[in-house]
Structure formats: C-alpha cells, structure tokens
Short mmCIF file of C-alpha atoms and ligand atoms in Angstrom, two decimals:
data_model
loop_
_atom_site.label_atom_id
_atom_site.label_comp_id
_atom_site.label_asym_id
_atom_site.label_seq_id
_atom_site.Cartn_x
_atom_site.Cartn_y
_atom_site.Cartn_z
CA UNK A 1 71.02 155.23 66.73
CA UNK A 2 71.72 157.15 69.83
CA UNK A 3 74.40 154.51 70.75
CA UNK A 4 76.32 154.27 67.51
CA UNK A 5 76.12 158.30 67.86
CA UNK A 6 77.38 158.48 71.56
CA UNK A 7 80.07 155.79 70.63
CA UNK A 8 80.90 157.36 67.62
CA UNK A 9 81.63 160.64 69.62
CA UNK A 10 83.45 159.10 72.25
CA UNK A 11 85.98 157.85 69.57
CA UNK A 12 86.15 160.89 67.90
CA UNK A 13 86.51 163.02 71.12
CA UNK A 14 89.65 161.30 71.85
CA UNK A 15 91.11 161.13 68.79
CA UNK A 16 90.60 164.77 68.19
CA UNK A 17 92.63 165.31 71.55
CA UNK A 18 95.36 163.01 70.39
CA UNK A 19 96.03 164.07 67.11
CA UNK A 20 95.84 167.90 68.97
CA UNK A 21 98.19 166.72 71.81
CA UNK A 22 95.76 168.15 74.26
CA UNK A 23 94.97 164.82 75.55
CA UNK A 24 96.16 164.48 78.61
CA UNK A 25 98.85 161.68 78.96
CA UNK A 26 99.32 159.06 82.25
CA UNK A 27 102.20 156.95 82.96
CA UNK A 28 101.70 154.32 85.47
CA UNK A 29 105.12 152.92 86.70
CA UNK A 30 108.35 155.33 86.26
CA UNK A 31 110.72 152.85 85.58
CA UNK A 32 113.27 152.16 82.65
CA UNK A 33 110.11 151.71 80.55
CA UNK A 34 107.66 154.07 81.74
CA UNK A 35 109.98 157.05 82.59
CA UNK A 36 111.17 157.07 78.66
CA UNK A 37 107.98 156.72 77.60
CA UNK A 38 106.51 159.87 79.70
CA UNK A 39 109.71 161.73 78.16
CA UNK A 40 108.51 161.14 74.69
CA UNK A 41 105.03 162.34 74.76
CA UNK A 42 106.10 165.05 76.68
CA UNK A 43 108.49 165.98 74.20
CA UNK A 44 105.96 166.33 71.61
CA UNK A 45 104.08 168.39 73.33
CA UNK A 46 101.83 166.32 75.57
CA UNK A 47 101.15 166.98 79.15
CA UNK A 48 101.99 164.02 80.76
CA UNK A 49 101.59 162.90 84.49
CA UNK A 50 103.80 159.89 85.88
CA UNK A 51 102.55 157.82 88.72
CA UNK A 52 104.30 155.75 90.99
CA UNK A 53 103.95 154.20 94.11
CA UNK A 54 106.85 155.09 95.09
CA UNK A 55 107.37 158.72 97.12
CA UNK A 56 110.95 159.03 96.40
CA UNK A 57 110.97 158.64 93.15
CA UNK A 58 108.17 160.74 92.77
CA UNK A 59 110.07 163.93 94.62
CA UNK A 60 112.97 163.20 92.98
CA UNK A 61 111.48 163.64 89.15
CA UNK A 62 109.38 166.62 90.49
CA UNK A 63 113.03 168.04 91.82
CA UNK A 64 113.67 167.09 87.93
CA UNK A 65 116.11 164.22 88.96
CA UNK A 66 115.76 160.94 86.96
CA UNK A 67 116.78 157.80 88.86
CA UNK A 68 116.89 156.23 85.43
CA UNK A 69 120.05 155.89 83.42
CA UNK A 70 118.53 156.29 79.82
CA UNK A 71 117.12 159.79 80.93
CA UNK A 72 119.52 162.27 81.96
CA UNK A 73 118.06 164.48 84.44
CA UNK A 74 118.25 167.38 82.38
CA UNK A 75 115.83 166.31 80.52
CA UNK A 76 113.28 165.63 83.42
CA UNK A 77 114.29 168.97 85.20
CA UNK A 78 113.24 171.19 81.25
CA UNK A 79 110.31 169.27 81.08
CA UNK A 80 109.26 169.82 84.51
CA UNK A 81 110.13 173.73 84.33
CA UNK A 82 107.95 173.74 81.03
CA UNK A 83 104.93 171.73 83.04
CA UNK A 84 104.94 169.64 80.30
CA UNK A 85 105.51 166.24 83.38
CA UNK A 86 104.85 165.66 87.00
CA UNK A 87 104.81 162.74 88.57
CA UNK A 88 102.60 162.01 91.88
CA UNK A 89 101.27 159.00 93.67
CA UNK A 90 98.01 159.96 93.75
CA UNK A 91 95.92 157.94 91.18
CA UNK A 92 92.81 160.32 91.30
CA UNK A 93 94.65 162.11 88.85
CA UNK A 94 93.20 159.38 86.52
CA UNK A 95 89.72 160.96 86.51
CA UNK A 96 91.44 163.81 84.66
CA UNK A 97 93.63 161.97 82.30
CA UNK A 98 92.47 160.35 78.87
CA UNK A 99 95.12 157.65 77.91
CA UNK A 100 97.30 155.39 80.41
CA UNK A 101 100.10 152.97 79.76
CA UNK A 102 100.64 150.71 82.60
CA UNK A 103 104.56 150.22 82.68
CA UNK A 104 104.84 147.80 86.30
CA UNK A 105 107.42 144.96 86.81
CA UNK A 106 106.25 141.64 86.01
CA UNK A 107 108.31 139.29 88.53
CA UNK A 108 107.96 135.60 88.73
CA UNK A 109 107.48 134.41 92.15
CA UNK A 110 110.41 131.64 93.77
CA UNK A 111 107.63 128.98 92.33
CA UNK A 112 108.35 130.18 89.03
CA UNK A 113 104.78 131.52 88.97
CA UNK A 114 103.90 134.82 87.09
CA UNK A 115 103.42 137.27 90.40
CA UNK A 116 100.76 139.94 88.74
CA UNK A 117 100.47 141.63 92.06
CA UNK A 118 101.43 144.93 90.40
CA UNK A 119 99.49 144.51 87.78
CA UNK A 120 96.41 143.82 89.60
CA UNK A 121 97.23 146.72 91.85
CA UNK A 122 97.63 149.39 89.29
CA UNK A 123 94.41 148.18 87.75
CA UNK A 124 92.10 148.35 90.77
CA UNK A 125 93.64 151.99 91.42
CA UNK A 126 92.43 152.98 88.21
CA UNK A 127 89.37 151.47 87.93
CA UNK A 128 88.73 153.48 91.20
CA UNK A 129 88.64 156.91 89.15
CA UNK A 130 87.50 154.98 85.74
CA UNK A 131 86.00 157.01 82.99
CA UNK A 132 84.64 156.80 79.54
CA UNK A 133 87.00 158.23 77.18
CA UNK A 134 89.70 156.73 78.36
CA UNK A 135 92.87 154.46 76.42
CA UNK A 136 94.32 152.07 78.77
CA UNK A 137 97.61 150.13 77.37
CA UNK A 138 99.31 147.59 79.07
CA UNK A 139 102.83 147.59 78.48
CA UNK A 140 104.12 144.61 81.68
CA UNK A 141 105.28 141.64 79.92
CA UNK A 142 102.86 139.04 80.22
CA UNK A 143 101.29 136.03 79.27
CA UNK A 144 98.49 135.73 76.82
CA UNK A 145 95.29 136.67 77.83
CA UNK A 146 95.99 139.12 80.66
CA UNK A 147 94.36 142.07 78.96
CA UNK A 148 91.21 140.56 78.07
CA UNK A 149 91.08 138.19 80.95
CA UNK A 150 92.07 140.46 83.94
CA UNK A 151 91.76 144.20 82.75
CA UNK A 152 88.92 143.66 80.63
CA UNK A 153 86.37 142.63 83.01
CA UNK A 154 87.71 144.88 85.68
CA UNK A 155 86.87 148.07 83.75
CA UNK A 156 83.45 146.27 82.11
CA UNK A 157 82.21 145.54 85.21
CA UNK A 158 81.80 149.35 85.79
CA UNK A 159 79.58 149.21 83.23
CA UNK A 160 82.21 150.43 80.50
CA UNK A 161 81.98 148.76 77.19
CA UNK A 162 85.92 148.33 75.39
CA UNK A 163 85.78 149.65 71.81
CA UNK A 164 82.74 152.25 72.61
CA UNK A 165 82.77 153.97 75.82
CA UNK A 166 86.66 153.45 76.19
CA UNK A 167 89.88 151.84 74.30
CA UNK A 168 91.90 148.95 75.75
CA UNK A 169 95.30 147.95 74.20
CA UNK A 170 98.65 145.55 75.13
CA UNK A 171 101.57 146.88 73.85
CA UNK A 172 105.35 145.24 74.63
CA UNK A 173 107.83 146.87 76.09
CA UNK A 174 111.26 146.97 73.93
CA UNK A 175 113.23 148.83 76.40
CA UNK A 176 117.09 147.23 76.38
CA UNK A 177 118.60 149.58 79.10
CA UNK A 178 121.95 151.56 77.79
CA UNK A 179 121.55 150.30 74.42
CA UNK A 180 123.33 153.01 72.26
CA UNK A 181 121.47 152.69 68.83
CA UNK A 182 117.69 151.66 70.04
CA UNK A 183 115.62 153.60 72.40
CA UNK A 184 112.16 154.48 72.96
CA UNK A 185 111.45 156.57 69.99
CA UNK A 186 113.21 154.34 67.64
CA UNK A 187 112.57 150.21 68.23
CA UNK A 188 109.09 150.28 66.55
CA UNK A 189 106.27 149.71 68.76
CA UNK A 190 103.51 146.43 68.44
CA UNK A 191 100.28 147.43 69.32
CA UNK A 192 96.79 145.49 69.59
CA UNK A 193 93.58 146.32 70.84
CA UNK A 194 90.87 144.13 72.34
CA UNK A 195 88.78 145.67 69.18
CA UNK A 196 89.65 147.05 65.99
CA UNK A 197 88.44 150.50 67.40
CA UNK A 198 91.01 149.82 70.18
CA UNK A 199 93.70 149.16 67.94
CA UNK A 200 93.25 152.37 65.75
CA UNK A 201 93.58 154.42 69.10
CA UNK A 202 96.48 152.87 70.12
CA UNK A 203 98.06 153.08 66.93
CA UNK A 204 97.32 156.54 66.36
CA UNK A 205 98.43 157.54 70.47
CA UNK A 206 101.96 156.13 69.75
CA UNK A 207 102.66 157.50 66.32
CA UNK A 208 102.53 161.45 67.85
CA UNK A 209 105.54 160.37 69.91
CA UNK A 210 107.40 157.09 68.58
CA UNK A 211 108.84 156.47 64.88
CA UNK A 212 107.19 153.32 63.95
CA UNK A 213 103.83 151.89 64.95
CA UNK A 214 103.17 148.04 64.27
CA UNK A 215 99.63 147.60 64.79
CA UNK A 216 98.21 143.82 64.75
CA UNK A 217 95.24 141.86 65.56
CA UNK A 218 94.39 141.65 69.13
CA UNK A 219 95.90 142.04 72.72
CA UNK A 220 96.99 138.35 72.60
CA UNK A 221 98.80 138.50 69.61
CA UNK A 222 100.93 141.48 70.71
CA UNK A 223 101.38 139.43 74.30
CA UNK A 224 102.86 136.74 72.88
CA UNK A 225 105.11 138.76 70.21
CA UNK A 226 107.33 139.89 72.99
CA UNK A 227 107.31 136.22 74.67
CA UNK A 228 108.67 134.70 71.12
CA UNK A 229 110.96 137.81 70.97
CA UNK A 230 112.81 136.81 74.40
CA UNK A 231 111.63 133.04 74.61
CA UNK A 232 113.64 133.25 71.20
CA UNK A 233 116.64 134.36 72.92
CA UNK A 234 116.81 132.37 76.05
CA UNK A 235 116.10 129.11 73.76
CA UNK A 236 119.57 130.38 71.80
CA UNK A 237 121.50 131.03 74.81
CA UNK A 238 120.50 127.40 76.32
CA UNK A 239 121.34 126.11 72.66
CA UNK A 240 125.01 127.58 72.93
CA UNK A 241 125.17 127.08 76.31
CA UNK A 242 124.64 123.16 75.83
CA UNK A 243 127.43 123.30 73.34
CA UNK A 244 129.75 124.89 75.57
CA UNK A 245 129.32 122.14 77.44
CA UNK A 246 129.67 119.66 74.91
CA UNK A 247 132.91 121.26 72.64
CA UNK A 248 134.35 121.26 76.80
CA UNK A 249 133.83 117.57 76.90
CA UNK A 250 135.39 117.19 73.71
CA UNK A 251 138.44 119.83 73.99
CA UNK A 252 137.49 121.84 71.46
CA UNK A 253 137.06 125.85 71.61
CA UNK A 254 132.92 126.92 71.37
CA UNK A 255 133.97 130.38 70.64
CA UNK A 256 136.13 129.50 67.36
CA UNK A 257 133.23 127.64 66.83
CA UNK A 258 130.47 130.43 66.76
CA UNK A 259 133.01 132.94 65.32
CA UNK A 260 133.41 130.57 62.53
CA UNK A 261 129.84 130.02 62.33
CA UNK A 262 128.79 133.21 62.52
CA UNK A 263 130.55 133.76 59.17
CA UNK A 264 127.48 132.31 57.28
CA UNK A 265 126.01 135.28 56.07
CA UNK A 266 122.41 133.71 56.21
CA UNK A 267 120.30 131.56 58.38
CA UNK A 268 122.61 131.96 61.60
CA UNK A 269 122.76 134.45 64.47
CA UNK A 270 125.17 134.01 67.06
CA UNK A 271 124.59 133.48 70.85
CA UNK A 272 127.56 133.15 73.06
CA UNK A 273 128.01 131.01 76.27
CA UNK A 274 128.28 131.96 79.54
CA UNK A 275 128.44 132.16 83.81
CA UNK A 276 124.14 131.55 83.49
CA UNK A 277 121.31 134.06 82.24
CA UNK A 278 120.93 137.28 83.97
CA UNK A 279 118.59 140.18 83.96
CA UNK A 280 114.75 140.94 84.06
CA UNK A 281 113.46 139.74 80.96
CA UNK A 282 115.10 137.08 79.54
CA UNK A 283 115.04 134.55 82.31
CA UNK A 284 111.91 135.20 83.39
CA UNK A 285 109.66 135.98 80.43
CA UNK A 286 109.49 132.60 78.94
CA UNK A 287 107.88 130.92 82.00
CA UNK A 288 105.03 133.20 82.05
CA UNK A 289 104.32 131.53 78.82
CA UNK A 290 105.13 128.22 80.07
CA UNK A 291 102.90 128.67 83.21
CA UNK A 292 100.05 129.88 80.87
CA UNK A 293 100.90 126.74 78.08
CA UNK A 294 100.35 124.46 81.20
CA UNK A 295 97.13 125.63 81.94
CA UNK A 296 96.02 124.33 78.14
CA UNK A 297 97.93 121.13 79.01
CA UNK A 298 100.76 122.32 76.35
CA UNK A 299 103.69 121.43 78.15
CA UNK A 300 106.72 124.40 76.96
CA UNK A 301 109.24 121.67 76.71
CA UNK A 302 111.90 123.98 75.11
CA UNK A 303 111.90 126.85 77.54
CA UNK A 304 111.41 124.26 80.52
CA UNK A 305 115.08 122.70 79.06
CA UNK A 306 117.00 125.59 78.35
CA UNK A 307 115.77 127.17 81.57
CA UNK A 308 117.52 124.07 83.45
CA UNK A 309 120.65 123.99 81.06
CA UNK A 310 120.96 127.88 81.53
CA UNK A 311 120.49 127.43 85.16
CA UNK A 312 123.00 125.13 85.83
CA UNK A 313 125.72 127.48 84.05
CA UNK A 314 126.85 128.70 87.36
CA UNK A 315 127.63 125.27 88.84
CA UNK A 316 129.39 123.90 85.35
CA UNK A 317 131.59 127.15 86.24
CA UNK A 318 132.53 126.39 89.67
CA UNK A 319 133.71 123.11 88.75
CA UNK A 320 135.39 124.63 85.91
CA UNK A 321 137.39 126.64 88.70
CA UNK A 322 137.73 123.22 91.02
CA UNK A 323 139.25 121.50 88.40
CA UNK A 324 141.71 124.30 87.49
CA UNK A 325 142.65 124.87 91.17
CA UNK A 326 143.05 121.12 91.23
CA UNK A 327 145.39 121.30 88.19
CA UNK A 328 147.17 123.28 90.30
CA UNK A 329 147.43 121.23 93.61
CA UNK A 330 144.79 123.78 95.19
CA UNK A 331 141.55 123.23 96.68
CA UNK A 332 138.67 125.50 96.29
CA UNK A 333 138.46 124.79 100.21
CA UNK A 334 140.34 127.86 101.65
CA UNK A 335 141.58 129.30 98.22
CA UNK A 336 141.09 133.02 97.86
CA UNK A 337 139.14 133.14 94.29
CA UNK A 338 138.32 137.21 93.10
CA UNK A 339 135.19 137.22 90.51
CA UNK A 340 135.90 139.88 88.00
CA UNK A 341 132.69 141.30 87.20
CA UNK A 342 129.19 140.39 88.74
CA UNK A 343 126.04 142.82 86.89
CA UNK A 344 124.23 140.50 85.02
CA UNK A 345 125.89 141.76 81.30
CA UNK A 346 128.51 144.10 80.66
CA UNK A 347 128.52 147.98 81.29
CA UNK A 348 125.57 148.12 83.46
CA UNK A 349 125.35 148.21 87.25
CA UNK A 350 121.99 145.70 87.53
CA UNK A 351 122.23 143.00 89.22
CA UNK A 352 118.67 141.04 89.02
CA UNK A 353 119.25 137.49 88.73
CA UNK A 354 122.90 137.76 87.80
CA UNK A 355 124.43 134.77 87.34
CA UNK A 356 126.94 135.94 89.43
CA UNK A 357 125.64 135.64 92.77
CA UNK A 358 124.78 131.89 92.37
CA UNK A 359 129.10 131.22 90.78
CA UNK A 360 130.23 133.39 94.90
CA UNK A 361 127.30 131.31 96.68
CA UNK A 362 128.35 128.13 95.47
CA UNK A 363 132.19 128.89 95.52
CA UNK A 364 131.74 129.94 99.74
CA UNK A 365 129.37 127.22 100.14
CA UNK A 366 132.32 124.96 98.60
CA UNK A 367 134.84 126.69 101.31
CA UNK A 368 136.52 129.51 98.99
CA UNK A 369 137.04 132.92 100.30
CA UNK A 370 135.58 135.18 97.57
CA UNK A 371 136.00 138.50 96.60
CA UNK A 372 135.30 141.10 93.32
CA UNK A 373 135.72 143.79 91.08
CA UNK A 374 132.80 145.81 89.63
CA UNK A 375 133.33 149.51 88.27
CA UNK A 376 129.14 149.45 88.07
CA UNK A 377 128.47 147.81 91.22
CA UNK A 378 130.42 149.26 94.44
CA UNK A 379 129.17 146.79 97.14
CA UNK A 380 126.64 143.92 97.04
CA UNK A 381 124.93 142.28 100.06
CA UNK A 382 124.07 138.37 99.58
CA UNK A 383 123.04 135.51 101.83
CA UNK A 384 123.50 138.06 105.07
CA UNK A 385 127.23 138.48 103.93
CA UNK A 386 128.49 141.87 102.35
CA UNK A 387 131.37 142.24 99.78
CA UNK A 388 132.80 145.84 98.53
CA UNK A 389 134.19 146.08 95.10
CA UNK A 390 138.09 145.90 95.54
CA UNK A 391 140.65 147.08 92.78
CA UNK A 392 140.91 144.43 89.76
CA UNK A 393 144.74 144.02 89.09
CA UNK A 394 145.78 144.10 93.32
CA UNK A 395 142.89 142.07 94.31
CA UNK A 396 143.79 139.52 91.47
CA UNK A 397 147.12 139.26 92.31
CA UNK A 398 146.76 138.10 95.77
CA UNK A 399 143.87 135.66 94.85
CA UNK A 400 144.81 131.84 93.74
CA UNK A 401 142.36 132.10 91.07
CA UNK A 402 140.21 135.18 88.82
CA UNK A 403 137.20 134.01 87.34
CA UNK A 404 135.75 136.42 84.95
CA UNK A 405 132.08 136.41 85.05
CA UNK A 406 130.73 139.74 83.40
CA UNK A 407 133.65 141.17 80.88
CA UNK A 408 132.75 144.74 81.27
CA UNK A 409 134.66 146.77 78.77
CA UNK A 410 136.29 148.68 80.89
CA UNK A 411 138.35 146.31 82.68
CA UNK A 412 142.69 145.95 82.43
CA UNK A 413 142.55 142.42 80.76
CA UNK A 414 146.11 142.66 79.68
CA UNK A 415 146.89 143.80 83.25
CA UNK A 416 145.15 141.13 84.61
CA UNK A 417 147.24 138.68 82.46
CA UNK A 418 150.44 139.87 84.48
CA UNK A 419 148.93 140.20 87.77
CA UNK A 420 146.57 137.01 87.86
CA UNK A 421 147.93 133.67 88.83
CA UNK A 422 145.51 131.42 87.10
CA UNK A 423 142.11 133.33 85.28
CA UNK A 424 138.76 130.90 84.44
CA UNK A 425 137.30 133.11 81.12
CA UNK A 426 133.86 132.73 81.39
CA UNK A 427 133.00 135.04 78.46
CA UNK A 428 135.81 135.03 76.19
CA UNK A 429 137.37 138.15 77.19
CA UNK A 430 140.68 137.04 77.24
CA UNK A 431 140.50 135.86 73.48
CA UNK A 432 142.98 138.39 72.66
CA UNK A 433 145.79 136.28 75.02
CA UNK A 434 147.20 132.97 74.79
CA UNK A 435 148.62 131.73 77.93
CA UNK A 436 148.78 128.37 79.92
CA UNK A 437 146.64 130.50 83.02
CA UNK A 438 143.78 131.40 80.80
CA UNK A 439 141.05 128.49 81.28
CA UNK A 440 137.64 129.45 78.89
CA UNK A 441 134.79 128.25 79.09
N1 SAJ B 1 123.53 136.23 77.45
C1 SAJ B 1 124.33 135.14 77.15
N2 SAJ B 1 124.64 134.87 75.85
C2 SAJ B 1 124.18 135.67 74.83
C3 SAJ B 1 123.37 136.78 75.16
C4 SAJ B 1 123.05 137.04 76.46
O1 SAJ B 1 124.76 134.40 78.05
O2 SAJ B 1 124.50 135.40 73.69
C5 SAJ B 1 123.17 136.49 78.84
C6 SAJ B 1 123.61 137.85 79.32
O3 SAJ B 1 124.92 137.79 79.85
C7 SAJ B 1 122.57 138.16 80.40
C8 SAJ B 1 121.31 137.46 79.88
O4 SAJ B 1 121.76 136.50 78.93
O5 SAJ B 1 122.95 137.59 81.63
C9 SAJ B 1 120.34 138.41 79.22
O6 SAJ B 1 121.09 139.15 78.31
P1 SAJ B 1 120.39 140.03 77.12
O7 SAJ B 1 121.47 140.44 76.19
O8 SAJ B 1 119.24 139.32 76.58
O9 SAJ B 1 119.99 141.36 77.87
P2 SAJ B 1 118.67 141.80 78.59
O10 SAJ B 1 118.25 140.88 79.66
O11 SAJ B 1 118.91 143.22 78.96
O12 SAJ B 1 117.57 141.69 77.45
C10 SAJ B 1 117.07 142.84 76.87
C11 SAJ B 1 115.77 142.41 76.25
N3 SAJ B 1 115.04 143.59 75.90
C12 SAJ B 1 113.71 143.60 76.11
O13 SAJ B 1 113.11 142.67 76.60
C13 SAJ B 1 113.01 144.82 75.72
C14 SAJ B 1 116.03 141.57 75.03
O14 SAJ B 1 114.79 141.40 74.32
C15 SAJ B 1 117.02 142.22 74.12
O15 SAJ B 1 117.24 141.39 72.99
C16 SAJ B 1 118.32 142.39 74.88
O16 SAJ B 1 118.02 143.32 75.95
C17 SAJ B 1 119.41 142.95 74.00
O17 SAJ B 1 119.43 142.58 72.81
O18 SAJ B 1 120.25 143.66 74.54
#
C-alpha cells in the first residue's frame, strides 16, 4: 500500500511541476537539437539549464551568443537576461533538475560501428547526481534497444525503479537544420516510454512546449521510427542514384525522368541523384540499424546496397569529369578542375561527410589541380592540404573544367555558362541551359 502510495506521489509530484512549469528543465548537449529544444521550454516559461561539455560554448550562450544557426542570439541573450536559461558544464546541477533530454551526437566509428561514447558518457554523469523524480529522454539517434538496454540498467542499478521512482523515455530528434517551414515547435514529436507511466510523462513534458505530441508504445518503437524515417530516405536516394547510373548508360536524361514521374499525383515521391550522400543523419543512421539487425542474424541487405551504390557516387563523378576532359583531348592529369560548391546540400555551411571531399580527393589523387567556390564554407582543410574559397565566375574561367557538386542557390549559373569552359552538372542546376559544355549527371 505504502508503495503504490509513494509511487503514486512521485508521479503526481512531477506532473504537478510540469503542468505548473516549475519543473525545472535540463538539456544535455547544446547542439542543433538540444539548443532549440532548451529555447522552447524556456519560452514557455520553464527554467531551463543547458549542459555541455564543451566550455566555449557554454560562455558563449551565458554571454547570450548562440553558435547555432536556427537560434538567433537574440533569443539566447532575452532568455538569459530573464534567467529563464544557463548553460554550464557542471552536471551536479542534475541533483536539482527534474526532467533531462539527452541531445549528444551519435557518430559511427570508420568500422561503420555505432560509437555511443557520448551517450554512455552523458549517462554515467547523470547517474552520478541520480534522483527519484526525475524524466530522462533520450533524444541521440540510435538503434533499438539503447534505452532499455544501456540507460535502463544504469539508473536501476541505483536502486531506481523506471515507471515508479522515476520516468524514462526515447524520443527522435526531427531537427532538419535551416529548414524554413519545420522547426522544433512544429514537426510533431514521437515519444515512448519504457512504461506506460513513462510515456504519459513524456507526453505530457513535450506538449507545454511543442505543437504536437505522438505518443506510442515503448522506447523501441520510437527508436526505430526515426531509423525507417531516414533509412527510408537513404534507400530512395540509392534507388535514384542507381538509375542515374543506368539512364547514363543508356543516354537518356534521369532528371526528365523523375520530373516526369513526379507528375503522378499518388504513390511517388521524388529523390534526385547526385555527387554521394552527405550530412549527419542520413548516411549514418541506417547502419546503426544494420549493426543492431546483425546482431539478430538479420542481415539489412537494402541499406548495406544503397550504402555502397551511394558511396560510390563520388567516383561515378570523377569519371564523369575524365571522360569529358577526354572528350576534349584533356587529361585529368595536370588539368585545373574548380568544384562549385562542397557543404554537403545546398545553403548550409556543414560539411560532415560531404560528398564533396571524396569527388577533390579522388580528382588530386588522379593528378588534377583542384580548386572551389563556397559562399557557406570560406576555407576547408583535407588530407593535410588547405583550399580557400575563390570567386565562382574568375576561378571557373581559368579552370579546364567546373564540376558542380552542391548547387547552392545563390550561385551565377548563367554567369558560369559564359565564363566556364566545359561544366559536369552534378545536380541539375544547369537545367535551365542547353549547351554542348553542360555534361549532367
Ligand atoms: N540527397 C540526394 N538526393 C535527394 C535528397 C538528398 O542526393 O533526393 C543528398 C543530399 O545532397 C545530402 C544527403 O543526401 O548530401 C542528405 O540530404 P537530406 O536532404 O536528407 O538532408 P539531411 O541530411 O539534413 O537530413 C535531414 C534529416 N532530418 C532529420 O534526421 C531530423 C532528414 O530526416 C530530413 O528528411 C532531411 O533533413 C530533409 O528533409 O531536409
């Protein structure tokens, strides 16, 4: 009796605080997911404390500075003033706090192995000032099973039972950096719980501050919803890229092809080809289910063949420039090629796994002297060489050949028509043009 009473306050406790907006709110991980997030409850009235391992960052938001571009600093600097957020790297602050989302990077390592080092590091730093009371949600993309097989039994080992004396949820990320329509208060929000208990808290924490809550079943379920959302994408993108490859062998234009295809106003959704797959998620997300299928002896045959066909983009590219140099008595040996465009997708500056790097690597490795144009990305360091950004429509017109890797919208492609001897159109940016220098994809 005394249990289901003490359990039975514990819930209530917290939800009281919640649905008061005393509770107090911690953010593990100020990133492009976590730093929005913080923003949000704060806005609504929370107090919210960020935590991050790293000092700078920390100073920085305390100065009310955001290092991330989704959150103008503005923003940070009001709701500093207000003492509504602080951030500090100091995870004692935990014993005070009663929710946490953990928002860390979720690499894979060069073995194509999940790396949960950050994971595992913000976990043992809060277990260290562990309470009852408290709502933990992991928000890292991950594979199946990491909330009730490596945060569960860290915090129940202290002798904390999930559901009673504390709440335990996974809950996606949906960030897409610079997206224009969808940010954090507006792409609804999955949420399970390793109990039902669990999943009620986290359900009722993020509708105070986000639009729409989607609760469902358990923490595996909402794992793996974010793996089929991107696994879903990569698969597409290997799909289109395959018949790139294939309308190339057979001289016909892809992009007609999914323009005219796209015209079906059901059961299609176009994917485009391109230089290779870029960015944090969608490469890398798939094969932390794949590594996790494997371990059930379910090998993830679709994501293991569209991660080859995607990564070997960047090589069907550099011939695609070899063969147009040859076309024109040229070599790549000793050619000056200028890559317009190297973040990983248009109008942003990142540059994590951009397809780009591997399309100069391969060109210098095949004896081309290399050079680019990025409005986002001013200088870029690879292999122990370093490249600055040079001017699109000079540095094109000394160059044998422009190869158009990320079609940001702000470059001069009609300029570049006039200035550019010869330009390979790896994204179809040049579709406005006809001209015997234009090679696509
Ligand atoms: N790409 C193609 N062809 C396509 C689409 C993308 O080659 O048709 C390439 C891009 O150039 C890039 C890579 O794939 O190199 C990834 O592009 P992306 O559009 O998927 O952008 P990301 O990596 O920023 O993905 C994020 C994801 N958001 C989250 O995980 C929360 C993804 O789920 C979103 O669908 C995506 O943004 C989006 O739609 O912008």
């Amino acid at each position: 009796m005394q249990t289901a009473l003490k359990v039975a306050g514990i819930f209530h406790a917290l939800k009281e605080k919640i649905e008061a907006r005393t509770a107090k709110v911690g953010i593990v991980g100020l990133g492009y997911v976590g730093l929005p997030l913080a923003v949000e409850f704060a806005k609504v009235g929370f107090t919210v404390t960020g935590i991050d391992v790293q000092q700078s960052k920390v100073e920085g938001l305390n100065r009310g500075e955001s290092h991330v571009q989704d959150v103008p600093s503005a923003e940070i600097a009001k709701l500093v003033n207000e003492k509504r957020f602080s951030a500090t790297t100091d995870f004692s602050v935990v014993r005070d706090l009663d929710t946490i989302n953990i928002c860390v990077p979720t690499p894979l390592r060069k073995t194509k192995d999940p790396d949960m080092s950050f994971i595992v590091s913000a976990v043992e730093a809060i277990a260290k000032h562990f309470h009852p009371g408290l709502l933990v949600i992991l928000e890292s993309t991950t594979y199946p099973g990491t909330t009730d097989e490596l945060l569960l039994p860290t915090f129940e080992k202290l002798g904390f039972q999930a559901g009673e004396d504390f709440f335990l949820c996974f809950s996606p990320e949906r960030v897409d950096p610079g997206n224009p329509v969808y940010q954090t208060f507006n792409t609804p929000k999955v949420v399970g719980g390793i109990t039902p208990a669990c999943t009620e808290m986290g359900k009722l924490f993020f509708s105070q501050a986000l639009e729409t809550v989607v609760p469902v079943a358990n923490t595996r379920v909402a794992e793996m919803v974010k793996l089929l959302e991107n696994t879903f994408r990569m698969i597409n993108i290997g799909l289109v890229n395959e018949m790139a490859l294939m309308c190339d062998g057979m001289g016909i234009n892809v992009w007609e092809v999914i323009d005219a295809a796209a015209t079906k106003p059901f059961g299609f959704m176009p994917f485009y080809p391109g230089p290779g797959l870029g960015g944090h998620c969608i490469p890398i997300d798939p094969f932390y289910l794949s590594w996790k299928t494997k371990q059930s002896g379910i090998e993830a045959r679709f994501i293991e063949l569209a991660g080859y066909i995607n990564g070997n983009m960047p090589h069907f590219v550099v011939d695609k420039i070899q063969t147009a140099l040859n076309q024109h008595r040229k070599p790549v040996n000793g050619s000056h090629i200028h890559v317009a465009g190297v973040a990983y997708k248009r109008n942003i500056d990142d540059m994590r796994e951009s397809p780009a790097l591997d399309v100069i690597l391969l060109l210098k490795k095949r004896g081309a002297v290399v050079s680019y144009s990025d409005p986002f990305v001013p200088s870029l360091k690879l292999d122990g060489f370093a490249l600055q950004a040079e001017p699109l429509l000079e540095s094109a017109a000394k160059a044998d050949c422009v190869v158009i890797v990320t079609d940001h919208t702000d470059f001069d492609y009609k300029g570049l028509l006039s200035s550019a001897k010869l330009i390979v159109d790896t994204r179809n940016a040049m579709k406005a043009f006809q001209s015997e220098k234009i090679v696509r994809l």
